[in-house]
């Protein structure tokens, strides 16, 4: 069984390792969508994989730590591409939610990454 929960946050960033003419080298912002996927066996007693409240409680503090922040100032996100952001979330969430199977980060409605560890 696979379950998921979506979160959103607004953050600014710039990409320090692109050419000086690249538009993403200038500071700009996104409304990011984070989708966290968990996979495993449904507990026969509770009838669920994980309580959605437990998932929310694990992820919300991380999302709030990035909301309305400059991502470049967050330790571990000095080069805050969507790929690096997905890895950052994975490292933070996996110890809290061992059934984590996939993270999806969308920086626009049509662009994003999927990370599976």
Tab-separated table of C-alpha atoms in Angstrom:
chain	number	residue	atom	x	y	z
A	1	UNK	CA	0.000	0.000	0.000
A	2	UNK	CA	1.224	3.494	-0.789
A	3	UNK	CA	-0.060	6.591	0.971
A	4	UNK	CA	0.936	10.204	0.450
A	5	UNK	CA	0.517	13.646	1.939
A	6	UNK	CA	1.124	17.006	0.278
A	7	UNK	CA	2.577	20.120	1.828
A	8	UNK	CA	3.312	23.538	0.338
A	9	UNK	CA	5.651	26.362	1.230
A	10	UNK	CA	6.936	29.579	-0.304
A	11	UNK	CA	10.671	30.167	-0.458
A	12	UNK	CA	13.209	32.215	-2.352
A	13	UNK	CA	16.485	30.970	-3.743
A	14	UNK	CA	19.145	31.563	-6.340
A	15	UNK	CA	21.419	29.053	-8.006
A	16	UNK	CA	25.042	30.038	-7.368
A	17	UNK	CA	26.584	27.582	-9.845
A	18	UNK	CA	24.938	28.714	-13.094
A	19	UNK	CA	26.312	31.134	-15.671
A	20	UNK	CA	25.944	34.826	-14.887
A	21	UNK	CA	23.348	35.151	-17.667
A	22	UNK	CA	21.118	32.341	-16.362
A	23	UNK	CA	17.832	33.674	-14.959
A	24	UNK	CA	17.968	31.288	-11.998
A	25	UNK	CA	21.202	32.889	-10.839
A	26	UNK	CA	19.117	35.850	-9.674
A	27	UNK	CA	17.056	35.596	-6.516
A	28	UNK	CA	13.507	34.464	-7.201
A	29	UNK	CA	10.786	32.533	-5.431
A	30	UNK	CA	8.558	29.520	-5.835
A	31	UNK	CA	5.501	28.075	-4.203
A	32	UNK	CA	6.845	24.575	-3.713
A	33	UNK	CA	4.698	21.479	-3.359
A	34	UNK	CA	6.201	18.625	-1.389
A	35	UNK	CA	4.565	15.203	-1.649
A	36	UNK	CA	5.748	12.535	0.781
A	37	UNK	CA	5.018	8.894	-0.062
A	38	UNK	CA	5.094	5.996	2.385
A	39	UNK	CA	4.889	2.336	1.370
A	40	UNK	CA	4.332	-0.825	3.357
A	41	UNK	CA	1.808	-3.275	4.733
A	42	UNK	CA	-1.484	-2.066	6.186
A	43	UNK	CA	-1.756	-2.769	9.900
A	44	UNK	CA	-4.593	-5.266	10.356
A	45	UNK	CA	-5.693	-3.716	13.640
A	46	UNK	CA	-5.730	-0.018	12.718
A	47	UNK	CA	-6.557	-0.524	9.053
A	48	UNK	CA	-3.947	2.016	7.947
A	49	UNK	CA	-0.305	2.148	6.978
A	50	UNK	CA	0.502	5.223	9.073
A	51	UNK	CA	-1.739	7.735	10.772
A	52	UNK	CA	-1.800	10.836	8.531
A	53	UNK	CA	-1.552	12.962	11.678
A	54	UNK	CA	1.761	11.289	12.562
A	55	UNK	CA	3.038	11.968	9.051
A	56	UNK	CA	1.937	15.597	9.250
A	57	UNK	CA	3.523	16.011	12.684
A	58	UNK	CA	6.841	14.676	11.346
A	59	UNK	CA	6.972	16.808	8.196
A	60	UNK	CA	5.306	20.092	9.215
A	61	UNK	CA	8.239	21.398	11.296
A	62	UNK	CA	10.586	20.853	8.343
A	63	UNK	CA	8.249	22.638	5.943
A	64	UNK	CA	7.792	25.518	8.385
A	65	UNK	CA	11.574	25.853	8.722
A	66	UNK	CA	11.754	26.638	4.972
A	67	UNK	CA	8.583	28.689	4.553
A	68	UNK	CA	9.263	32.321	3.612
A	69	UNK	CA	13.011	31.772	3.899
A	70	UNK	CA	15.965	32.128	1.552
A	71	UNK	CA	16.896	28.496	0.922
A	72	UNK	CA	20.551	29.370	0.278
A	73	UNK	CA	20.841	30.250	3.989
A	74	UNK	CA	19.633	26.830	5.180
A	75	UNK	CA	22.496	24.483	6.164
A	76	UNK	CA	22.804	21.795	3.517
A	77	UNK	CA	20.935	23.853	0.891
A	78	UNK	CA	23.610	26.317	-0.180
A	79	UNK	CA	22.992	25.185	-3.786
A	80	UNK	CA	19.199	24.808	-3.515
A	81	UNK	CA	18.162	23.033	-6.671
A	82	UNK	CA	14.959	20.994	-6.541
A	83	UNK	CA	17.127	17.881	-6.592
A	84	UNK	CA	19.085	19.022	-3.524
A	85	UNK	CA	15.860	20.037	-1.791
A	86	UNK	CA	14.422	16.546	-2.328
A	87	UNK	CA	17.568	14.966	-0.874
A	88	UNK	CA	17.435	17.378	2.093
A	89	UNK	CA	13.867	16.352	2.892
A	90	UNK	CA	14.718	12.670	2.486
A	91	UNK	CA	17.588	12.883	4.994
A	92	UNK	CA	15.346	14.656	7.498
A	93	UNK	CA	12.184	12.548	7.070
A	94	UNK	CA	13.551	8.995	6.653
A	95	UNK	CA	14.616	8.580	10.326
A	96	UNK	CA	11.166	9.774	11.448
A	97	UNK	CA	9.172	7.790	8.889
A	98	UNK	CA	11.022	4.551	8.022
A	99	UNK	CA	8.346	3.627	5.446
A	100	UNK	CA	9.327	6.657	3.331
A	101	UNK	CA	9.515	5.479	-0.272
A	102	UNK	CA	9.477	8.600	-2.424
A	103	UNK	CA	9.591	12.387	-2.265
A	104	UNK	CA	8.251	14.636	-4.972
A	105	UNK	CA	9.127	18.346	-5.097
A	106	UNK	CA	7.396	20.636	-7.583
A	107	UNK	CA	8.683	24.177	-7.946
A	108	UNK	CA	6.044	25.045	-10.537
A	109	UNK	CA	2.862	23.248	-11.596
A	110	UNK	CA	4.789	21.719	-14.525
A	111	UNK	CA	8.332	21.173	-13.161
A	112	UNK	CA	9.647	19.026	-10.372
A	113	UNK	CA	11.690	16.053	-9.235
A	114	UNK	CA	10.973	12.642	-7.781
A	115	UNK	CA	13.511	11.177	-5.356
A	116	UNK	CA	13.514	7.599	-4.090
A	117	UNK	CA	16.601	7.646	-1.894
